mmCIF file of C-alpha atoms and ligand atoms in Angstrom:
data_model
loop_
_atom_site.group_PDB
_atom_site.id
_atom_site.type_symbol
_atom_site.label_atom_id
_atom_site.label_comp_id
_atom_site.label_asym_id
_atom_site.label_seq_id
_atom_site.Cartn_x
_atom_site.Cartn_y
_atom_site.Cartn_z
ATOM 1 C CA MET A 7 17.261 46.361 -64.252
ATOM 2 C CA ILE A 8 17.038 42.873 -65.681
ATOM 3 C CA TYR A 9 14.570 40.488 -64.073
ATOM 4 C CA ASP A 10 15.424 36.808 -63.876
ATOM 5 C CA ILE A 11 11.877 35.818 -64.773
ATOM 6 C CA ILE A 12 8.972 37.804 -66.158
ATOM 7 C CA VAL A 13 5.695 35.949 -65.871
ATOM 8 C CA ILE A 14 2.921 37.176 -68.145
ATOM 9 C CA GLY A 15 -0.438 36.436 -66.531
ATOM 10 C CA ALA A 16 -1.515 36.214 -62.881
ATOM 11 C CA GLY A 17 -3.772 33.181 -63.152
ATOM 12 C CA PRO A 18 -3.087 29.890 -61.351
ATOM 13 C CA SER A 19 -0.257 28.864 -63.718
ATOM 14 C CA GLY A 20 1.500 32.239 -63.723
ATOM 15 C CA LEU A 21 1.248 32.724 -59.962
ATOM 16 C CA THR A 22 2.521 29.193 -59.329
ATOM 17 C CA ALA A 23 5.470 29.919 -61.616
ATOM 18 C CA ALA A 24 6.158 33.036 -59.517
ATOM 19 C CA ILE A 25 6.175 30.952 -56.302
ATOM 20 C CA TYR A 26 8.737 28.565 -57.756
ATOM 21 C CA GLY A 27 10.841 31.440 -59.095
ATOM 22 C CA LYS A 28 10.875 33.312 -55.769
ATOM 23 C CA ARG A 29 11.618 30.172 -53.779
ATOM 24 C CA ALA A 30 14.693 29.677 -55.998
ATOM 25 C CA ASN A 31 15.804 33.216 -55.040
ATOM 26 C CA LYS A 32 15.147 34.718 -58.451
ATOM 27 C CA ASN A 33 13.767 38.202 -58.954
ATOM 28 C CA VAL A 34 10.359 37.802 -60.486
ATOM 29 C CA LEU A 35 7.988 40.279 -62.112
ATOM 30 C CA VAL A 36 4.401 39.253 -62.839
ATOM 31 C CA LEU A 37 2.545 41.313 -65.439
ATOM 32 C CA GLU A 38 -1.238 41.058 -65.579
ATOM 33 C CA ALA A 39 -3.606 42.871 -67.967
ATOM 34 C CA LYS A 40 -6.805 42.508 -65.934
ATOM 35 C CA THR A 41 -7.195 41.174 -62.396
ATOM 36 C CA TYR A 42 -5.394 38.318 -60.649
ATOM 37 C CA GLY A 43 -6.863 34.823 -60.655
ATOM 38 C CA GLY A 44 -7.638 34.159 -64.308
ATOM 39 C CA GLN A 45 -10.800 32.271 -65.236
ATOM 40 C CA ILE A 46 -10.928 30.236 -61.992
ATOM 41 C CA ILE A 47 -12.140 33.386 -60.236
ATOM 42 C CA ASN A 48 -15.574 32.730 -61.820
ATOM 43 C CA THR A 49 -15.899 29.220 -60.398
ATOM 44 C CA LEU A 50 -18.235 29.113 -57.402
ATOM 45 C CA ASP A 51 -16.962 25.888 -55.918
ATOM 46 C CA ILE A 52 -13.772 23.975 -56.760
ATOM 47 C CA GLU A 53 -14.084 20.322 -55.746
ATOM 48 C CA ASN A 54 -11.307 18.695 -57.758
ATOM 49 C CA TYR A 55 -8.161 20.360 -56.438
ATOM 50 C CA PRO A 56 -6.146 18.211 -54.007
ATOM 51 C CA VAL A 57 -6.450 18.957 -50.254
ATOM 52 C CA GLU A 58 -9.407 21.391 -50.333
ATOM 53 C CA GLU A 59 -12.738 19.557 -50.641
ATOM 54 C CA HIS A 60 -14.507 22.837 -51.386
ATOM 55 C CA ILE A 61 -13.052 26.240 -52.102
ATOM 56 C CA SER A 62 -14.420 29.119 -54.158
ATOM 57 C CA GLY A 63 -12.404 30.263 -57.157
ATOM 58 C CA PHE A 64 -12.140 33.721 -55.637
ATOM 59 C CA GLU A 65 -10.729 32.405 -52.346
ATOM 60 C CA PHE A 66 -8.336 30.102 -54.165
ATOM 61 C CA ALA A 67 -7.040 32.931 -56.367
ATOM 62 C CA THR A 68 -6.761 35.378 -53.466
ATOM 63 C CA LYS A 69 -4.798 32.905 -51.331
ATOM 64 C CA LEU A 70 -2.465 32.231 -54.241
ATOM 65 C CA TYR A 71 -2.032 35.941 -54.973
ATOM 66 C CA ASN A 72 -1.205 36.681 -51.321
ATOM 67 C CA GLN A 73 1.252 33.792 -51.229
ATOM 68 C CA VAL A 74 3.094 35.281 -54.214
ATOM 69 C CA LYS A 75 3.053 38.803 -52.724
ATOM 70 C CA ASN A 76 4.349 37.499 -49.391
ATOM 71 C CA LEU A 77 7.231 35.781 -51.166
ATOM 72 C CA GLY A 78 8.218 39.182 -52.554
ATOM 73 C CA ALA A 79 7.332 38.915 -56.241
ATOM 74 C CA GLU A 80 6.505 42.181 -57.964
ATOM 75 C CA ILE A 81 3.037 42.207 -59.519
ATOM 76 C CA VAL A 82 2.229 44.985 -61.981
ATOM 77 C CA PHE A 83 -1.110 45.429 -63.731
ATOM 78 C CA GLU A 84 -0.148 46.268 -67.320
ATOM 79 C CA LYS A 85 -1.066 44.593 -70.602
ATOM 80 C CA VAL A 86 1.798 43.015 -72.513
ATOM 81 C CA VAL A 87 1.662 43.837 -76.209
ATOM 82 C CA GLU A 88 4.918 42.282 -77.447
ATOM 83 C CA ILE A 89 7.935 40.181 -76.521
ATOM 84 C CA LYS A 90 11.273 40.771 -78.256
ATOM 85 C CA ASN A 91 14.093 38.263 -78.221
ATOM 86 C CA ILE A 92 17.344 40.245 -78.090
ATOM 87 C CA GLY A 93 19.954 37.509 -77.851
ATOM 88 C CA SER A 94 20.203 36.284 -74.286
ATOM 89 C CA GLU A 95 17.818 38.979 -73.050
ATOM 90 C CA LYS A 96 14.110 39.328 -73.669
ATOM 91 C CA GLU A 97 12.215 42.601 -73.810
ATOM 92 C CA VAL A 98 8.642 42.539 -72.586
ATOM 93 C CA ILE A 99 6.711 45.543 -73.831
ATOM 94 C CA THR A 100 3.493 46.643 -72.151
ATOM 95 C CA THR A 101 1.137 49.480 -73.025
ATOM 96 C CA LYS A 102 3.127 51.612 -70.535
ATOM 97 C CA ASN A 103 6.676 50.280 -70.138
ATOM 98 C CA THR A 104 9.404 48.044 -71.464
ATOM 99 C CA TYR A 105 10.877 45.474 -69.074
ATOM 100 C CA LYS A 106 13.951 43.266 -69.532
ATOM 101 C CA ALA A 107 14.350 39.676 -68.401
ATOM 102 C CA LYS A 108 16.583 36.655 -68.792
ATOM 103 C CA THR A 109 13.538 34.409 -69.172
ATOM 104 C CA VAL A 110 9.827 34.823 -69.846
ATOM 105 C CA ILE A 111 6.909 32.568 -68.929
ATOM 106 C CA ILE A 112 3.739 33.159 -70.943
ATOM 107 C CA ALA A 113 0.750 32.205 -68.803
ATOM 108 C CA THR A 114 -1.998 34.268 -70.371
ATOM 109 C CA GLY A 115 -4.724 31.607 -70.425
ATOM 110 C CA SER A 116 -7.739 32.076 -72.641
ATOM 111 C CA GLU A 117 -10.740 34.336 -73.154
ATOM 112 C CA ASN A 118 -14.395 33.658 -73.970
ATOM 113 C CA ARG A 119 -15.206 32.913 -77.593
ATOM 114 C CA LYS A 120 -17.874 35.323 -78.864
ATOM 115 C CA LEU A 121 -20.828 34.412 -81.050
ATOM 116 C CA GLY A 122 -19.888 37.249 -83.388
ATOM 117 C CA LEU A 123 -23.379 38.796 -83.451
ATOM 118 C CA GLU A 124 -23.950 42.441 -84.252
ATOM 119 C CA ASN A 125 -24.768 43.963 -80.849
ATOM 120 C CA GLU A 126 -23.146 41.236 -78.715
ATOM 121 C CA GLU A 127 -20.575 43.502 -77.075
ATOM 122 C CA GLU A 128 -23.050 46.286 -76.203
ATOM 123 C CA LEU A 129 -25.386 43.808 -74.515
ATOM 124 C CA VAL A 130 -22.824 42.421 -72.069
ATOM 125 C CA GLY A 131 -24.300 43.216 -68.654
ATOM 126 C CA LYS A 132 -27.622 44.049 -70.304
ATOM 127 C CA GLY A 133 -28.883 40.523 -70.699
ATOM 128 C CA LEU A 134 -25.820 38.887 -72.220
ATOM 129 C CA SER A 135 -23.226 37.105 -70.122
ATOM 130 C CA TYR A 136 -20.306 34.706 -70.510
ATOM 131 C CA CYS A 137 -20.448 33.555 -66.890
ATOM 132 C CA ALA A 138 -23.497 31.880 -65.374
ATOM 133 C CA THR A 139 -22.047 31.583 -61.888
ATOM 134 C CA CYS A 140 -21.214 35.333 -61.899
ATOM 135 C CA ASP A 141 -24.480 36.675 -63.304
ATOM 136 C CA GLY A 142 -27.037 33.880 -62.894
ATOM 137 C CA ALA A 143 -28.473 35.324 -59.686
ATOM 138 C CA PHE A 144 -29.803 38.329 -61.672
ATOM 139 C CA TYR A 145 -32.206 35.995 -63.482
ATOM 140 C CA LYS A 146 -34.239 34.618 -60.573
ATOM 141 C CA LYS A 147 -37.580 33.375 -61.909
ATOM 142 C CA LYS A 148 -36.756 34.758 -65.382
ATOM 143 C CA LYS A 149 -36.309 33.167 -68.795
ATOM 144 C CA VAL A 150 -32.784 32.510 -69.968
ATOM 145 C CA ALA A 151 -30.995 30.671 -72.753
ATOM 146 C CA VAL A 152 -27.595 29.004 -72.779
ATOM 147 C CA VAL A 153 -25.755 28.460 -76.037
ATOM 148 C CA GLY A 154 -23.049 25.794 -76.412
ATOM 149 C CA GLY A 155 -22.599 22.063 -76.091
ATOM 150 C CA GLY A 156 -19.465 21.584 -73.982
ATOM 151 C CA ASN A 157 -19.113 21.060 -70.240
ATOM 152 C CA THR A 158 -19.329 24.779 -69.531
ATOM 153 C CA ALA A 159 -22.683 25.133 -71.305
ATOM 154 C CA LEU A 160 -24.043 22.010 -69.606
ATOM 155 C CA GLU A 161 -22.919 23.115 -66.148
ATOM 156 C CA ASP A 162 -24.250 26.632 -66.778
ATOM 157 C CA ALA A 163 -27.662 25.236 -67.781
ATOM 158 C CA LEU A 164 -27.750 23.018 -64.697
ATOM 159 C CA TYR A 165 -26.874 25.923 -62.435
ATOM 160 C CA LEU A 166 -29.400 28.251 -64.073
ATOM 161 C CA ALA A 167 -32.194 25.669 -63.897
ATOM 162 C CA ASP A 168 -32.155 26.127 -60.107
ATOM 163 C CA VAL A 169 -32.327 29.915 -60.397
ATOM 164 C CA ALA A 170 -34.388 30.806 -63.459
ATOM 165 C CA GLU A 171 -37.958 29.937 -64.337
ATOM 166 C CA LYS A 172 -37.030 28.499 -67.722
ATOM 167 C CA VAL A 173 -33.770 27.574 -69.435
ATOM 168 C CA TYR A 174 -33.360 26.967 -73.179
ATOM 169 C CA LEU A 175 -30.197 25.033 -73.996
ATOM 170 C CA ILE A 176 -29.281 25.718 -77.604
ATOM 171 C CA HIS A 177 -26.645 23.632 -79.380
ATOM 172 C CA ARG A 178 -25.599 23.648 -83.019
ATOM 173 C CA ARG A 179 -25.489 19.836 -83.286
ATOM 174 C CA ASP A 180 -27.743 16.969 -82.130
ATOM 175 C CA SER A 181 -25.325 15.646 -79.498
ATOM 176 C CA PHE A 182 -23.398 17.338 -76.738
ATOM 177 C CA ARG A 183 -19.652 17.380 -76.314
ATOM 178 C CA GLY A 184 -19.879 17.555 -72.510
ATOM 179 C CA GLU A 185 -20.054 14.754 -69.941
ATOM 180 C CA GLU A 186 -22.814 12.153 -70.048
ATOM 181 C CA SER A 187 -23.468 12.368 -66.293
ATOM 182 C CA THR A 188 -24.215 16.109 -66.549
ATOM 183 C CA ILE A 189 -26.505 15.504 -69.535
ATOM 184 C CA ASP A 190 -28.431 12.950 -67.436
ATOM 185 C CA GLN A 191 -28.841 15.517 -64.653
ATOM 186 C CA LEU A 192 -30.058 18.116 -67.165
ATOM 187 C CA LYS A 193 -32.678 15.753 -68.540
ATOM 188 C CA GLU A 194 -34.180 15.426 -65.077
ATOM 189 C CA LYS A 195 -34.840 19.168 -64.879
ATOM 190 C CA GLU A 196 -38.374 20.015 -65.918
ATOM 191 C CA ASN A 197 -37.613 23.647 -66.731
ATOM 192 C CA ILE A 198 -34.899 22.970 -69.330
ATOM 193 C CA GLU A 199 -35.830 22.842 -72.996
ATOM 194 C CA PHE A 200 -33.254 21.426 -75.396
ATOM 195 C CA ILE A 201 -32.966 23.064 -78.809
ATOM 196 C CA TYR A 202 -30.660 21.037 -81.041
ATOM 197 C CA ASN A 203 -29.198 21.678 -84.492
ATOM 198 C CA SER A 204 -29.640 25.406 -84.022
ATOM 199 C CA ASN A 205 -27.672 28.621 -83.747
ATOM 200 C CA VAL A 206 -28.480 31.951 -82.149
ATOM 201 C CA THR A 207 -28.494 34.255 -85.159
ATOM 202 C CA LYS A 208 -29.799 37.570 -83.818
ATOM 203 C CA LEU A 209 -30.083 39.449 -80.532
ATOM 204 C CA ASN A 210 -33.200 41.613 -80.271
ATOM 205 C CA ALA A 211 -32.852 44.378 -77.720
ATOM 206 C CA ASN A 212 -34.312 47.634 -76.569
ATOM 207 C CA GLU A 213 -31.590 48.803 -74.143
ATOM 208 C CA ARG A 214 -31.649 45.248 -72.675
ATOM 209 C CA LEU A 215 -31.902 41.895 -74.419
ATOM 210 C CA GLU A 216 -35.541 41.015 -75.060
ATOM 211 C CA SER A 217 -35.464 38.006 -77.354
ATOM 212 C CA ILE A 218 -33.185 35.884 -79.486
ATOM 213 C CA GLU A 219 -33.563 34.647 -83.010
ATOM 214 C CA VAL A 220 -32.728 30.953 -83.271
ATOM 215 C CA THR A 221 -32.154 29.400 -86.668
ATOM 216 C CA ASN A 222 -32.400 25.647 -87.138
ATOM 217 C CA ASN A 223 -29.976 23.969 -89.551
ATOM 218 C CA ASP A 224 -33.023 23.224 -91.769
ATOM 219 C CA GLY A 225 -33.562 26.987 -92.141
ATOM 220 C CA THR A 226 -36.522 27.348 -89.750
ATOM 221 C CA ILE A 227 -36.329 30.513 -87.680
ATOM 222 C CA GLN A 228 -37.971 31.090 -84.291
ATOM 223 C CA THR A 229 -37.880 34.084 -81.958
ATOM 224 C CA ILE A 230 -37.645 33.205 -78.271
ATOM 225 C CA PRO A 231 -38.318 35.870 -75.626
ATOM 226 C CA VAL A 232 -35.553 35.689 -72.972
ATOM 227 C CA ASN A 233 -34.261 38.028 -70.294
ATOM 228 C CA GLY A 234 -30.768 36.574 -70.439
ATOM 229 C CA LEU A 235 -28.451 34.753 -72.821
ATOM 230 C CA PHE A 236 -25.434 32.884 -71.483
ATOM 231 C CA VAL A 237 -22.813 32.273 -74.142
ATOM 232 C CA ALA A 238 -20.641 29.201 -73.478
ATOM 233 C CA VAL A 239 -19.125 28.333 -76.836
ATOM 234 C CA GLY A 240 -15.565 27.675 -75.722
ATOM 235 C CA ARG A 241 -12.484 29.741 -75.194
ATOM 236 C CA ILE A 242 -9.718 31.263 -77.312
ATOM 237 C CA PRO A 243 -6.065 31.269 -76.176
ATOM 238 C CA GLU A 244 -4.740 34.756 -75.464
ATOM 239 C CA ASN A 245 -1.617 34.494 -77.619
ATOM 240 C CA GLU A 246 -2.413 37.135 -80.213
ATOM 241 C CA ASN A 247 0.452 39.427 -79.150
ATOM 242 C CA PHE A 248 3.088 36.685 -79.161
ATOM 243 C CA LYS A 249 2.421 35.043 -82.526
ATOM 244 C CA GLN A 250 5.174 36.986 -84.309
ATOM 245 C CA LEU A 251 7.841 35.383 -82.155
ATOM 246 C CA ILE A 252 6.337 32.223 -80.708
ATOM 247 C CA GLN A 253 5.054 29.266 -82.712
ATOM 248 C CA VAL A 254 1.310 28.629 -82.322
ATOM 249 C CA ASP A 255 -0.902 25.892 -83.788
ATOM 250 C CA ASP A 256 -3.885 26.388 -86.125
ATOM 251 C CA SER A 257 -6.161 27.181 -83.163
ATOM 252 C CA GLY A 258 -3.744 29.743 -81.733
ATOM 253 C CA TYR A 259 -2.329 27.622 -78.869
ATOM 254 C CA ILE A 260 1.429 27.972 -78.233
ATOM 255 C CA VAL A 261 3.075 24.765 -79.385
ATOM 256 C CA ALA A 262 4.726 23.091 -76.403
ATOM 257 C CA GLY A 263 5.013 19.703 -74.770
ATOM 258 C CA GLU A 264 4.741 18.845 -71.087
ATOM 259 C CA ASP A 265 8.171 20.477 -70.576
ATOM 260 C CA CYS A 266 6.539 23.872 -71.353
ATOM 261 C CA HIS A 267 9.365 24.923 -73.728
ATOM 262 C CA THR A 268 8.414 27.135 -76.673
ATOM 263 C CA ASN A 269 10.340 27.391 -79.935
ATOM 264 C CA VAL A 270 12.382 30.273 -78.430
ATOM 265 C CA GLU A 271 15.141 29.517 -75.922
ATOM 266 C CA GLY A 272 14.417 31.057 -72.534
ATOM 267 C CA ILE A 273 10.708 31.563 -73.229
ATOM 268 C CA TYR A 274 8.259 29.113 -71.699
ATOM 269 C CA VAL A 275 4.481 28.698 -71.702
ATOM 270 C CA ALA A 276 2.276 27.533 -68.829
ATOM 271 C CA GLY A 277 -1.420 26.793 -68.574
ATOM 272 C CA ASP A 278 -4.441 26.847 -70.857
ATOM 273 C CA ASN A 279 -2.816 28.803 -73.680
ATOM 274 C CA ARG A 280 -0.468 25.963 -74.661
ATOM 275 C CA THR A 281 -1.205 22.819 -76.668
ATOM 276 C CA LYS A 282 -2.287 20.162 -74.160
ATOM 277 C CA GLU A 283 -4.835 17.429 -73.513
ATOM 278 C CA VAL A 284 -6.155 18.338 -70.082
ATOM 279 C CA ARG A 285 -7.008 21.950 -69.264
ATOM 280 C CA GLN A 286 -7.761 21.916 -65.564
ATOM 281 C CA LEU A 287 -6.746 23.953 -62.519
ATOM 282 C CA VAL A 288 -4.383 21.235 -61.346
ATOM 283 C CA THR A 289 -2.618 21.006 -64.725
ATOM 284 C CA ALA A 290 -2.348 24.805 -64.878
ATOM 285 C CA THR A 291 -0.540 24.990 -61.535
ATOM 286 C CA SER A 292 1.552 21.994 -62.567
ATOM 287 C CA ASP A 293 2.627 23.840 -65.731
ATOM 288 C CA GLY A 294 3.612 26.836 -63.613
ATOM 289 C CA ALA A 295 6.011 24.665 -61.606
ATOM 290 C CA VAL A 296 7.427 22.975 -64.718
ATOM 291 C CA ALA A 297 7.935 26.235 -66.638
ATOM 292 C CA ALA A 298 9.542 28.023 -63.683
ATOM 293 C CA THR A 299 11.875 25.083 -63.032
ATOM 294 C CA ALA A 300 12.940 25.162 -66.699
ATOM 295 C CA ALA A 301 13.490 28.929 -66.490
ATOM 296 C CA ILE A 302 15.573 28.588 -63.298
ATOM 297 C CA LYS A 303 17.728 25.909 -64.939
ATOM 298 C CA TYR A 304 18.224 28.134 -67.998
ATOM 299 C CA ILE A 305 19.247 31.124 -65.830
ATOM 300 C CA ASN A 306 21.673 29.034 -63.779
ATOM 301 C CA ASN A 307 23.318 27.642 -66.940
ATOM 302 C CA HIS A 308 23.770 30.978 -68.730
HETATM 303 P P1 LIG B 550 -15.696 23.336 -75.465
HETATM 304 O O1 LIG B 550 -15.586 22.014 -74.810
HETATM 305 O O2 LIG B 550 -14.691 23.737 -76.493
HETATM 306 O O3 LIG B 550 -17.151 23.433 -76.084
HETATM 307 C C1 LIG B 550 -17.549 24.528 -76.827
HETATM 308 C C2 LIG B 550 -18.942 24.251 -77.356
HETATM 309 O O4 LIG B 550 -19.398 25.400 -78.037
HETATM 310 C C3 LIG B 550 -19.004 23.081 -78.321
HETATM 311 O O5 LIG B 550 -20.124 22.303 -78.049
HETATM 312 C C4 LIG B 550 -19.089 23.763 -79.680
HETATM 313 O O6 LIG B 550 -19.899 23.044 -80.593
HETATM 314 C C5 LIG B 550 -19.813 25.044 -79.346
HETATM 315 N N1 LIG B 550 -19.430 26.143 -80.233
HETATM 316 C C6 LIG B 550 -18.184 26.577 -80.578
HETATM 317 N N2 LIG B 550 -18.244 27.659 -81.359
HETATM 318 C C7 LIG B 550 -19.568 27.918 -81.530
HETATM 319 C C8 LIG B 550 -20.275 28.918 -82.238
HETATM 320 N N3 LIG B 550 -19.641 29.873 -82.913
HETATM 321 N N4 LIG B 550 -21.621 28.884 -82.192
HETATM 322 C C9 LIG B 550 -22.279 27.933 -81.501
HETATM 323 N N5 LIG B 550 -21.670 26.956 -80.808
HETATM 324 C C10 LIG B 550 -20.323 26.954 -80.817
HETATM 325 O O7 LIG B 550 -15.647 24.546 -74.398
HETATM 326 P P2 LIG B 550 -16.062 24.602 -72.853
HETATM 327 O O8 LIG B 550 -17.374 24.002 -72.626
HETATM 328 O O9 LIG B 550 -15.818 26.014 -72.445
HETATM 329 O O10 LIG B 550 -14.959 23.717 -72.147
HETATM 330 C C11 LIG B 550 -13.554 23.998 -72.323
HETATM 331 C C12 LIG B 550 -12.741 22.906 -71.640
HETATM 332 O O11 LIG B 550 -12.919 23.001 -70.220
HETATM 333 C C13 LIG B 550 -13.191 21.510 -72.048
HETATM 334 O O12 LIG B 550 -12.064 20.686 -72.109
HETATM 335 C C14 LIG B 550 -14.117 21.111 -70.929
HETATM 336 O O13 LIG B 550 -14.230 19.712 -70.765
HETATM 337 C C15 LIG B 550 -13.416 21.776 -69.731
HETATM 338 N N6 LIG B 550 -14.377 21.993 -68.653
HETATM 339 C C16 LIG B 550 -14.423 21.063 -67.685
HETATM 340 C C17 LIG B 550 -15.327 21.197 -66.651
HETATM 341 C C18 LIG B 550 -15.326 20.150 -65.578
HETATM 342 O O14 LIG B 550 -14.482 19.272 -65.626
HETATM 343 N N7 LIG B 550 -16.235 20.198 -64.634
HETATM 344 C C19 LIG B 550 -16.197 22.285 -66.618
HETATM 345 C C20 LIG B 550 -16.154 23.216 -67.639
HETATM 346 C C21 LIG B 550 -15.229 23.049 -68.677
HETATM 347 P P3 LIG B 550 -19.419 21.634 -81.221
HETATM 348 O O15 LIG B 550 -19.599 20.627 -80.136
HETATM 349 O O16 LIG B 550 -20.327 21.457 -82.375
HETATM 350 O O17 LIG B 550 -17.984 21.856 -81.619
#
């Protein structure tokens, strides 16, 4: 069996690509390594997507997933480990199977960047989290720290300030990357303490996280007792398994313009894992439509 389109990733861009593929009467397989929805599933309230004034990320993703299922796309939960370009056909290899397709759309998004500290992985769920809106409620009236200086870190700190007793916001420079209006809101919160020019250098734990070591750029070290640490230091595109075949930039993003074409004919990229200026829900779904339309055109011309 040869699929017309294999979409890798069931986030907003991949699922939108599947809608466009199915509506053009193509047979579409969506392969997803984890769960449907991508990173939007962690957003409590989406306010900037046209038509819906408020919708949770979970509801948005579930509606989209059901829409794709109802259109008849196949969705299989398997991790793709390689794509092979065999002339006009592509082979998509997962940990369990090999699938064939005329075209492939890579919509794998991105994953959380880690701090790279010794026991970071073991402490996930035991005081360390990459998602304030998912885990913040566990820290009611407790002490937490947020590390990072982008919009995610700022929004996490703002959210946690209403839940936790105390929030330390730790950033490696003396100015934030995130939006000025959010910074202004943060400064109004009495329970937020800003720690600039500093990095979290050690996680002290006894089963659960107990304190963090924070090192200032001048070499001064302080130990801060916290119940939770929220890491928000950006994201890394999930393109590791495609680098052999597909051109990526120095940061690992697949090189593509707004037309979503990669360097390989018949393989397209959609969403946060491609080079682009604006990484938002609306641009992710837009990419899905653009990539699928390009794939449909390619199929019809070959
Ligand atoms: P980001 O903008 O890339 O910011 C990452 C932050 O982490 C930066 O401040 C960076 O410091 C810091 N950082 C990176 N590596 C670090 C390390 N190893 N140790 C300590 N700090 C480190 O990532 P983001 O905040 O996740 O946002 C990603 C994109 O989504 C952005 O375009 C953002 O605007 C967007 N976003 C938008 C909204 C919204 O519109 N409401 C909400 C969330 C995110 P430096 O500043 O020194 O590089």
